[in-house]
Amino acid sequence: PQLERLCVHETVDQKIPAEAFAEAFADLDVPVEIVGDDAEFDRTDAVASFRPRESFLDAGWTHCIRAGYDEFDTDAYEAEGVPLTNSTGIHDTTVGEIAVGYMVSLARMLHIYRDHQGDNDWYEPTYERPFTVENERLCVVGLGTLGQGIAKRADALGMDVVGVRRSEEPVDGVSEIYHPDDLHEAIDGARFVAIAVPHTPETEGMFSTEEFDLMRDDAYLVNVARGPIVDEDDLVAALDAGDIAGAGLDVFETEPLPEDNPLWDFEEVIISPHRGSATNRYHLDIADLVTEIFHQYQAGEDLRNRVA
Ligand code: NDP
Ligand code: 7N6
């Protein structure tokens, strides 16, 4: 059946204003409603949500407003024959900018100067500490939307960019592509390692003590993908031991990052609250994508970003 309603689940409010998001569908020829957990669905409903709910399996189509749909039970959607789509394809600029922002700050010490600014302190670092990202090697692990957004910007800054992905498909600005089996070879010698893979059984714990030992002592880790890809206890131990120099982190094993988590206390760790994709027009980017898929559904076409 054709879709007769678009339901915006209230959990979207955790990342984008639900009202503004719903209003962004003014041109859609069906009503748009913000719904809560008491809502019931049938096959004429489309649902756009941040978090999964079992009730969405009664709808005609569910859209996850995140690129990472790891919290959604794809098998259940397959079993019900309900299409599930995700939001990959729209975060190249937003997450690319924040990843490059971490790297430039970690190199030029903006985070340290800002820390000292709080004490009106004209802090002068050691001569050896600052460096330029230009000519430094970056290894981007995962070369999809995020990875390409990071690689393109890093290449523009003159970095020497290599990457890791399963397929060999070349990527603009990336001089060499390694298979995940050769991850160690790929990160060996890199000054920055940026993680941009989805959280899957294969990528969970991809970075632990072994990788941190192998990385340069003056290397920095950037994680804009998902917390569990990095073993956080091992990361803390590696930072404590000086096995790596620092990190820029947008994602964590537990979010919000608990107040007593030791990662807060490292001078050379920059923490952002899973807002790598956040801008004041993020709701419009997602609404454009949902609108496109909505029209594909109504026309009986293949759905962009279908993951189940
Ligand atoms: P894409 O699907 O576009 O890209 C994923 C990339 O990872 C592909 O290049 C894929 O290439 C590669 N990949 C998959 N599995 C492996 C593996 N085992 N080893 C190495 N490479 C692998 O996704 P996005 O770039 O849109 O998003 C990536 C993830 O980033 C999301 O799943 C989400 O968790 C996170 N994210 C975080 C955001 C934030 O706010 N911080 C915002 C958006 C996304 P190939 O198939 O060739 O292996
Ligand atoms: C904000 C979520 C993703 O996977 O976690 C990120 O897209 C961003 C809606």
PDB file of C-alpha atoms and ligand atoms in Angstrom, residues 12 14-16 49-50 64-70 87-88 90-91 95 146 224-226 250-251 255 274-278 282 286, ligand 2:
ATOM      1  CA  VAL A  12      14.780  12.327  17.085  1.00  0.00           C
ATOM      2  CA  GLN A  14      17.904  13.759  21.119  1.00  0.00           C
ATOM      3  CA  LYS A  15      19.778  15.036  18.051  1.00  0.00           C
ATOM      4  CA  ILE A  16      17.535  17.449  16.117  1.00  0.00           C
ATOM      5  CA  SER A  49      13.392   7.692  14.285  1.00  0.00           C
ATOM      6  CA  PHE A  50      16.640   8.037  16.182  1.00  0.00           C
ATOM      7  CA  CYS A  64      16.883   5.523  10.954  1.00  0.00           C
ATOM      8  CA  ILE A  65      18.021   9.159  11.109  1.00  0.00           C
ATOM      9  CA  ARG A  66      21.576   7.934  11.829  1.00  0.00           C
ATOM     10  CA  ALA A  67      24.155   6.569   9.424  1.00  0.00           C
ATOM     11  CA  GLY A  68      25.026   3.943  12.045  1.00  0.00           C
ATOM     12  CA  TYR A  69      21.985   1.674  12.347  1.00  0.00           C
ATOM     13  CA  ASP A  70      23.744  -0.778  14.694  1.00  0.00           C
ATOM     14  CA  SER A  87      21.192   8.171   6.794  1.00  0.00           C
ATOM     15  CA  THR A  88      24.560   7.471   5.268  1.00  0.00           C
ATOM     16  CA  ILE A  90      25.103  13.184   4.254  1.00  0.00           C
ATOM     17  CA  HIS A  91      27.946  13.493   6.785  1.00  0.00           C
ATOM     18  CA  VAL A  95      32.103  14.966  10.264  1.00  0.00           C
ATOM     19  CA  LEU A 146      32.805   9.929   6.568  1.00  0.00           C
ATOM     20  CA  VAL A 224      34.184   9.784  14.893  1.00  0.00           C
ATOM     21  CA  ALA A 225      32.498   6.425  14.200  1.00  0.00           C
ATOM     22  CA  ARG A 226      31.344   4.421  17.233  1.00  0.00           C
ATOM     23  CA  ASP A 250      33.309  12.147  19.417  1.00  0.00           C
ATOM     24  CA  VAL A 251      32.009   8.693  20.376  1.00  0.00           C
ATOM     25  CA  GLU A 255      27.245   7.922  26.089  1.00  0.00           C
ATOM     26  CA  HIS A 274      28.739  12.927  19.792  1.00  0.00           C
ATOM     27  CA  ARG A 275      28.042  16.080  17.846  1.00  0.00           C
ATOM     28  CA  GLY A 276      30.381  15.428  14.919  1.00  0.00           C
ATOM     29  CA  SER A 277      27.453  15.741  12.553  1.00  0.00           C
ATOM     30  CA  ALA A 278      25.699  18.574  14.361  1.00  0.00           C
ATOM     31  CA  TYR A 282      21.175  19.083  10.167  1.00  0.00           C
ATOM     32  CA  ILE A 286      18.003  14.478   7.011  1.00  0.00           C
TER      33      ILE A 286
HETATM   34  C1  7N6 B   2      22.747  11.944  14.817  1.00  0.00           C
HETATM   35  C2  7N6 B   2      23.508  10.654  14.828  1.00  0.00           C
HETATM   36  C3  7N6 B   2      25.146   8.623  12.953  1.00  0.00           C
HETATM   37  O1  7N6 B   2      25.327   7.418  13.013  1.00  0.00           O
HETATM   38  O2  7N6 B   2      25.615   8.733  15.263  1.00  0.00           O
HETATM   39  C4  7N6 B   2      25.591   9.462  14.095  1.00  0.00           C
HETATM   40  O3  7N6 B   2      24.640   9.159  11.957  1.00  0.00           O
HETATM   41  C5  7N6 B   2      24.873  10.777  14.227  1.00  0.00           C
HETATM   42  C6  7N6 B   2      21.336  11.780  14.263  1.00  0.00           C
END
